[in-house]
Short mmCIF file of C-alpha atoms in Angstrom, two decimals:
data_model
loop_
_atom_site.label_atom_id
_atom_site.label_comp_id
_atom_site.label_asym_id
_atom_site.label_seq_id
_atom_site.Cartn_x
_atom_site.Cartn_y
_atom_site.Cartn_z
CA MET A 816 175.43 139.78 83.64
CA LYS A 817 173.72 136.65 84.95
CA LYS A 818 174.44 134.57 88.00
CA ASN A 819 173.80 130.84 88.37
CA ILE A 820 171.92 130.39 91.63
CA GLY A 821 171.58 126.61 91.29
CA PRO A 822 168.47 124.46 90.83
CA VAL A 823 165.95 127.11 91.95
CA LEU A 824 162.31 126.83 90.91
CA GLY A 825 161.69 130.32 89.55
CA LEU A 826 158.33 130.10 87.77
CA TYR A 827 156.57 132.88 89.66
CA PRO A 828 154.31 134.70 90.29
CA THR A 829 151.39 132.25 90.23
CA PRO A 830 147.71 132.73 91.16
CA VAL A 831 146.74 132.28 94.82
CA THR A 832 143.78 129.96 95.30
CA VAL A 833 141.73 128.77 98.25
CA LEU A 834 140.56 125.20 97.76
CA GLY A 835 137.24 124.22 99.30
CA THR A 836 136.68 120.64 100.48
CA GLU A 837 134.46 118.70 102.84
CA THR A 838 134.83 115.54 104.89
CA GLY A 839 132.69 114.09 107.66
CA GLY A 840 130.19 116.89 107.17
CA LYS A 841 132.91 119.47 107.86
CA VAL A 842 134.09 122.12 105.41
CA ASN A 843 137.82 122.85 105.17
CA TRP A 844 139.90 125.42 103.28
CA VAL A 845 143.52 125.39 102.18
CA THR A 846 145.47 128.17 100.45
CA ILE A 847 147.85 127.14 97.67
CA ALA A 848 149.63 128.79 94.74
CA HIS A 849 151.50 125.78 93.36
CA VAL A 850 149.02 125.33 90.58
CA GLY A 851 149.06 125.05 86.80
CA ILE A 852 147.23 124.42 83.56
CA ILE A 853 147.23 121.18 81.56
CA GLY A 854 145.94 121.29 78.00
CA LEU A 855 142.87 123.47 77.64
CA ASP A 856 140.58 121.88 80.21
CA ARG A 857 142.56 120.64 83.21
CA ILE A 858 144.14 122.26 86.25
CA ILE A 859 146.84 120.80 88.46
CA LEU A 860 146.80 121.54 92.21
CA SER A 861 150.01 120.49 93.92
CA MET A 862 149.67 119.84 97.65
CA ASN A 863 151.90 118.54 100.37
CA LYS A 864 150.58 115.19 101.58
CA SER A 865 150.28 116.54 105.14
CA HIS A 866 147.31 118.78 104.28
CA ALA A 867 143.97 117.75 105.79
CA SER A 868 142.31 118.69 102.49
CA ASN A 869 144.01 115.91 100.54
CA LYS A 870 141.99 113.21 102.30
CA ALA A 871 138.76 115.09 101.58
CA ILE A 872 139.58 115.54 97.90
CA LYS A 873 140.34 111.83 97.53
CA GLU A 874 137.14 110.91 99.33
CA ASN A 875 134.76 113.03 97.25
CA ARG A 876 136.81 113.36 94.05
CA THR A 877 135.66 117.01 94.02
CA VAL A 878 137.14 120.38 95.03
CA SER A 879 136.39 124.07 94.52
CA ILE A 880 139.09 126.46 93.31
CA ASN A 881 138.42 129.98 94.61
CA LEU A 882 140.58 132.76 93.16
CA VAL A 883 141.74 135.29 95.75
CA ASN A 884 141.48 139.05 95.36
CA GLU A 885 142.83 141.72 97.71
CA GLU A 886 139.49 141.99 99.55
CA MET A 887 139.83 138.42 100.88
CA LEU A 888 143.61 138.22 101.22
CA VAL A 889 143.78 138.43 105.03
CA GLU A 890 141.38 135.49 105.37
CA ALA A 891 143.22 133.51 102.65
CA ASP A 892 146.54 134.06 104.41
CA TYR A 893 145.05 133.09 107.78
CA ILE A 894 143.90 129.81 106.18
CA GLY A 895 147.52 129.13 105.30
CA LEU A 896 148.70 129.83 108.84
CA VAL A 897 146.65 127.17 110.62
CA SER A 898 146.18 123.47 109.89
CA GLY A 899 142.77 121.97 109.31
CA ASN A 900 144.04 118.97 111.27
CA LYS A 901 144.08 121.15 114.40
CA VAL A 902 141.76 124.13 113.86
CA ASP A 903 138.21 124.26 112.48
CA LYS A 904 138.53 126.73 109.61
CA SER A 905 135.03 126.17 108.22
CA GLY A 906 133.71 129.53 109.46
CA VAL A 907 136.40 131.73 107.97
CA PHE A 908 134.45 132.15 104.72
CA ASP A 909 130.72 132.28 104.03
CA TYR A 910 129.94 129.65 101.44
CA CYS A 911 127.27 128.00 99.38
CA TYR A 912 127.11 125.03 97.03
CA GLY A 913 126.80 124.59 93.30
CA GLU A 914 126.25 121.30 91.54
CA LEU A 915 128.92 119.11 93.16
CA LYS A 916 128.97 117.59 96.63
CA GLY A 917 132.08 118.25 98.73
CA ALA A 918 133.06 121.47 96.91
CA PRO A 919 131.93 124.53 98.93
CA LEU A 920 132.05 127.86 97.06
CA ILE A 921 133.36 131.00 98.78
CA LYS A 922 130.79 133.78 98.36
CA LYS A 923 133.46 136.48 98.58
CA SER A 924 135.67 135.00 95.83
CA PRO A 925 135.43 136.81 92.47
CA LEU A 926 135.86 133.62 90.41
CA ILE A 927 135.22 130.01 91.46
CA MET A 928 135.59 126.76 89.58
CA GLU A 929 133.88 123.67 90.95
CA CYS A 930 135.93 120.74 89.79
CA GLU A 931 136.03 116.98 89.48
CA VAL A 932 139.25 115.09 90.08
CA VAL A 933 140.33 113.13 87.01
CA ASP A 934 143.77 111.96 88.16
CA ILE A 935 146.39 112.24 90.91
CA TYR A 936 150.07 112.71 90.05
CA GLU A 937 152.22 111.55 92.92
CA THR A 938 155.75 112.63 93.85
CA GLU A 939 157.74 112.13 97.06
CA GLN A 940 156.03 114.58 99.44
CA HIS A 941 153.19 115.84 97.24
CA GLU A 942 149.92 114.80 95.70
CA SER A 943 149.11 116.86 92.63
CA PHE A 944 145.40 116.69 91.88
CA ILE A 945 144.49 116.96 88.22
CA VAL A 946 140.98 118.35 87.99
CA LYS A 947 138.45 119.50 85.40
CA PRO A 948 136.16 122.49 85.96
CA VAL A 949 132.51 121.48 85.75
CA ASN A 950 131.09 124.95 86.43
CA THR A 951 132.73 128.34 86.71
CA TYR A 952 131.09 131.14 88.66
CA VAL A 953 132.07 134.75 88.09
CA ASP A 954 130.87 137.96 89.72
CA GLU A 955 128.74 139.66 87.08
CA SER A 956 130.53 142.94 87.84
CA MET A 957 133.79 141.29 86.76
CA MET A 958 132.72 140.19 83.32
CA SER A 959 133.25 141.82 79.93
CA ASP A 960 130.30 142.98 77.87
CA ASP A 961 130.51 139.71 75.91
CA GLY A 962 129.93 137.68 79.10
CA SER A 963 133.51 136.43 79.48
CA ILE A 964 135.94 136.91 82.37
CA ASP A 965 137.65 140.31 82.67
CA TYR A 966 140.88 139.76 84.62
CA GLU A 967 141.46 143.48 84.97
CA LYS A 968 138.33 143.47 87.13
CA VAL A 969 138.89 140.10 88.84
CA ARG A 970 142.46 141.17 89.72
CA PRO A 971 143.67 137.84 91.16
CA VAL A 972 146.40 138.06 93.79
CA LEU A 973 149.61 136.25 92.88
CA PHE A 974 152.37 134.67 94.99
CA GLU A 975 156.14 134.37 94.72
CA MET A 976 158.94 132.47 96.40
CA PRO A 977 161.53 132.86 97.92
CA HIS A 978 160.29 136.03 99.65
CA ARG A 979 156.76 134.64 100.10
CA GLN A 980 155.05 137.82 99.03
CA TYR A 981 151.67 138.45 97.54
CA ILE A 982 151.73 140.45 94.31
CA SER A 983 148.84 142.16 92.56
CA THR A 984 147.81 141.61 88.95
CA GLY A 985 149.19 144.54 86.97
CA LYS A 986 147.88 146.19 83.83
CA ILE A 987 147.36 145.07 80.23
CA VAL A 988 150.64 145.49 78.33
CA GLY A 989 149.80 143.92 74.97
CA GLN A 990 147.56 141.75 72.88
CA CYS A 991 148.72 138.18 72.22
CA TRP A 992 149.26 137.12 68.58
CA SER A 993 149.18 140.80 67.66
CA ILE A 994 152.08 142.86 69.03
CA GLY A 995 154.49 140.28 67.57
CA LYS A 996 153.46 141.39 64.08
CA GLY A 997 155.65 144.43 64.71
CA TYR A 998 158.74 142.24 65.06
CA LYS A 999 161.71 143.13 62.84
CA LYS A 1000 165.07 141.44 63.04
CA MET B 1171 125.74 138.20 92.16
CA LYS B 1172 127.55 135.40 90.32
CA LYS B 1173 126.89 133.86 86.97
CA ASN B 1174 127.66 130.26 85.97
CA ILE B 1175 129.55 130.45 82.66
CA GLY B 1176 130.00 126.67 82.35
CA PRO B 1177 133.19 124.59 82.43
CA VAL B 1178 135.61 127.47 81.79
CA LEU B 1179 139.27 127.14 82.79
CA GLY B 1180 139.76 130.38 84.72
CA LEU B 1181 143.14 129.96 86.45
CA TYR B 1182 144.80 133.09 85.08
CA PRO B 1183 146.99 135.07 84.79
CA THR B 1184 150.00 132.73 84.45
CA PRO B 1185 153.66 133.49 83.62
CA VAL B 1186 154.62 133.72 79.94
CA THR B 1187 157.67 131.61 79.05
CA VAL B 1188 159.75 131.02 75.97
CA LEU B 1189 161.03 127.45 75.82
CA GLY B 1190 164.37 126.85 74.14
CA THR B 1191 165.06 123.56 72.37
CA GLU B 1192 167.34 122.13 69.71
CA THR B 1193 167.06 119.37 67.14
CA GLY B 1194 169.26 118.47 64.17
CA GLY B 1195 171.66 121.27 65.17
CA LYS B 1196 168.87 123.82 64.91
CA VAL B 1197 167.60 125.97 67.78
CA ASN B 1198 163.84 126.52 68.14
CA TRP B 1199 161.68 128.66 70.45
CA VAL B 1200 158.06 128.32 71.50
CA THR B 1201 156.03 130.68 73.68
CA ILE B 1202 153.69 129.12 76.23
CA ALA B 1203 151.87 130.17 79.39
CA HIS B 1204 150.09 126.92 80.21
CA VAL B 1205 152.59 126.06 82.90
CA GLY B 1206 152.56 125.13 86.56
CA ILE B 1207 154.43 124.01 89.65
CA ILE B 1208 154.55 120.47 91.05
CA GLY B 1209 155.83 120.02 94.59
CA LEU B 1210 158.84 122.20 95.33
CA ASP B 1211 161.18 121.14 92.53
CA ARG B 1212 159.22 120.37 89.36
CA ILE B 1213 157.58 122.45 86.63
CA ILE B 1214 154.91 121.30 84.19
CA LEU B 1215 154.94 122.69 80.62
CA SER B 1216 151.76 121.85 78.75
CA MET B 1217 152.11 121.85 74.98
CA ASN B 1218 149.91 120.98 72.05
CA LYS B 1219 151.33 117.93 70.27
CA SER B 1220 151.59 119.89 67.03
CA HIS B 1221 154.49 122.05 68.26
CA ALA B 1222 157.84 121.41 66.62
CA SER B 1223 159.50 121.80 70.03
CA ASN B 1224 157.89 118.67 71.47
CA LYS B 1225 159.98 116.40 69.28
CA ALA B 1226 163.17 118.21 70.31
CA ILE B 1227 162.33 118.00 74.02
CA LYS B 1228 161.70 114.27 73.73
CA GLU B 1229 164.94 113.79 71.81
CA ASN B 1230 167.25 115.58 74.25
CA ARG B 1231 165.19 115.29 77.44
CA THR B 1232 166.22 118.91 78.10
CA VAL B 1233 164.62 122.35 77.70
CA SER B 1234 165.25 125.91 78.84
CA ILE B 1235 162.47 127.98 80.43
CA ASN B 1236 163.02 131.69 79.76
CA LEU B 1237 160.78 134.10 81.68
CA VAL B 1238 159.54 137.01 79.57
CA ASN B 1239 159.66 140.66 80.61
CA GLU B 1240 158.23 143.65 78.74
CA GLU B 1241 161.55 144.34 77.00
CA MET B 1242 161.33 141.04 75.05
CA LEU B 1243 157.56 140.77 74.67
CA VAL B 1244 157.38 141.64 70.96
CA GLU B 1245 159.87 138.88 70.13
CA ALA B 1246 158.11 136.40 72.44
CA ASP B 1247 154.76 137.15 70.80
CA TYR B 1248 156.27 136.82 67.32
CA ILE B 1249 157.53 133.36 68.32
CA GLY B 1250 153.94 132.39 69.07
CA LEU B 1251 152.73 133.68 65.69
CA VAL B 1252 154.86 131.43 63.50
CA SER B 1253 155.43 127.68 63.59
CA GLY B 1254 158.91 126.21 63.91
CA ASN B 1255 157.74 123.55 61.46
CA LYS B 1256 157.62 126.25 58.74
CA VAL B 1257 159.85 129.16 59.81
CA ASP B 1258 163.39 129.16 61.19
CA LYS B 1259 163.01 131.08 64.44
CA SER B 1260 166.51 130.41 65.72
CA GLY B 1261 167.72 133.96 65.07
CA VAL B 1262 164.96 135.80 66.93
CA PHE B 1263 166.91 135.71 70.20
CA ASP B 1264 170.63 135.85 70.91
CA TYR B 1265 171.49 132.84 73.00
CA CYS B 1266 174.23 130.94 74.76
CA TYR B 1267 174.49 127.61 76.55
CA GLY B 1268 174.82 126.54 80.14
CA GLU B 1269 175.48 123.01 81.32
CA LEU B 1270 172.89 121.05 79.33
CA LYS B 1271 172.87 120.15 75.67
CA GLY B 1272 169.75 121.06 73.70
CA ALA B 1273 168.67 123.89 76.02
CA PRO B 1274 169.70 127.29 74.59
CA LEU B 1275 169.46 130.24 77.01
CA ILE B 1276 168.04 133.60 75.86
CA LYS B 1277 170.52 136.34 76.75
CA LYS B 1278 167.77 138.94 77.01
CA SER B 1279 165.62 136.94 79.45
CA PRO B 1280 165.79 138.14 83.07
CA LEU B 1281 165.47 134.63 84.53
CA ILE B 1282 166.23 131.29 82.89
CA MET B 1283 165.97 127.74 84.16
CA GLU B 1284 167.78 125.00 82.28
CA CYS B 1285 165.83 121.83 82.92
CA GLU B 1286 165.86 118.09 82.57
CA VAL B 1287 162.70 116.21 81.62
CA VAL B 1288 161.69 113.72 84.32
CA ASP B 1289 158.29 112.66 82.97
CA ILE B 1290 155.65 113.33 80.31
CA TYR B 1291 151.95 113.52 81.23
CA GLU B 1292 149.84 112.81 78.18
CA THR B 1293 146.28 113.90 77.44
CA GLU B 1294 144.28 113.91 74.18
CA GLN B 1295 145.92 116.79 72.29
CA HIS B 1296 148.72 117.73 74.66
CA GLU B 1297 152.02 116.55 76.01
CA SER B 1298 152.79 118.08 79.39
CA PHE B 1299 156.49 117.91 80.12
CA ILE B 1300 157.41 117.57 83.79
CA VAL B 1301 160.87 119.01 84.25
CA LYS B 1302 163.36 119.77 87.02
CA PRO B 1303 165.55 122.89 86.98
CA VAL B 1304 169.23 121.98 87.03
CA ASN B 1305 170.54 125.55 86.96
CA THR B 1306 168.78 128.88 87.28
CA TYR B 1307 170.33 132.04 85.83
CA VAL B 1308 169.22 135.46 87.03
CA ASP B 1309 170.32 138.96 85.99
CA GLU B 1310 172.41 140.24 88.88
CA SER B 1311 170.52 143.52 88.71
CA MET B 1312 167.30 141.61 89.46
CA MET B 1313 168.42 139.96 92.66
CA SER B 1314 167.85 140.97 96.28
CA ASP B 1315 170.78 141.86 98.52
CA ASP B 1316 170.69 138.30 99.88
CA GLY B 1317 171.30 136.87 96.40
CA SER B 1318 167.77 135.58 95.80
CA ILE B 1319 165.32 136.47 93.03
CA ASP B 1320 163.49 139.81 93.32
CA TYR B 1321 160.29 139.50 91.29
CA GLU B 1322 159.58 143.21 91.61
CA LYS B 1323 162.70 143.67 89.48
CA VAL B 1324 162.24 140.63 87.20
CA ARG B 1325 158.64 141.72 86.52
CA PRO B 1326 157.52 138.65 84.51
CA VAL B 1327 154.79 139.23 81.96
CA LEU B 1328 151.64 137.18 82.53
CA PHE B 1329 148.93 135.90 80.18
CA GLU B 1330 145.18 135.44 80.36
CA MET B 1331 142.44 133.79 78.38
CA PRO B 1332 139.84 134.33 76.92
CA HIS B 1333 140.98 137.80 75.79
CA ARG B 1334 144.55 136.62 75.12
CA GLN B 1335 146.14 139.62 76.73
CA TYR B 1336 149.52 140.10 78.33
CA ILE B 1337 149.39 141.51 81.85
CA SER B 1338 152.23 142.97 83.88
CA THR B 1339 153.28 141.84 87.33
CA GLY B 1340 151.81 144.34 89.79
CA LYS B 1341 153.08 145.46 93.17
CA ILE B 1342 153.63 143.73 96.51
CA VAL B 1343 150.36 143.72 98.45
CA GLY B 1344 151.27 141.62 101.49
CA GLN B 1345 153.57 139.19 103.20
CA CYS B 1346 152.53 135.54 103.21
CA TRP B 1347 152.04 133.84 106.62
CA SER B 1348 152.01 137.30 108.14
CA ILE B 1349 149.05 139.47 107.16
CA GLY B 1350 146.72 136.60 108.16
CA LYS B 1351 147.73 137.12 111.78
CA GLY B 1352 145.44 140.14 111.70
CA TYR B 1353 142.41 137.95 110.95
CA LYS B 1354 139.42 138.34 113.27
CA LYS B 1355 136.09 136.60 112.76
#
């Protein structure tokens, strides 16, 4: 039996990310999980306009997307508790740089994409940055033998509303375009 | 030690959804996981232009988003194996209707949003439908005592590339805006 709970956005859980930006020579971090995939090569990062990071992303047209695992969850949550407009968060994570200016990479993150902004989709209170990965960095210990990403090793932390809880990545439960072959009406 | 694997889209895992549409009196389903959240009230559904469902969504400006749990994974995967342009998939799921025309609701799905299309974001090979939930239907057995969604009970199946595997929702590993209070440099 189902209940209609009204116009509730229920597309969870989604991956938690820390975005790395820079403005005025200062690094800033913001934690978001309102993210998505467009086509096969773009990511959308939806951010309230009040975030200090928005200005930096518009200035440099670059941003790093750092996936969050359980080992860095306390820091990632702390980032979400304090505003970069008031507190200097630059020292929370050790970082380095790849190819792009303005997109610091978190050393502790298991998987990082350094991205260029290709568009901004605007709604009332939010700017949603549409970005393309230019380089993707993965811990070698979290790759498959064929050199691709192994998400059972990366184990990204996910997020849900309305209870605002972090959820772990579970286990493999099937192979896409394969288990459906067993379908019988 | 990290390795640069090039411009790889690595924002996984993401929730698997079956979209319900209707055209010419015929119901169709398509399985996608290239989805995302915009702001606090919009969802983006990114679909290759070749899908039969795109035409239906544009016609009615409505669509249902049905989250997928393990109990309906074989059917959801089968949907992704065959094209609605060639095979009548209407009978794969039992369905009913809510408030909107053109947006059939899968009875077996634990959580369904019936949505209106508010915009279409176009890229080379994809149409990304930006939709707003009008009503959200949840199995009563999958709600918290306060009447909100309990994702530990819904347990949406997730998807990853490049290995195209389905991954289960794991367990709660922390409370957002709480565990970060324990942060110390």
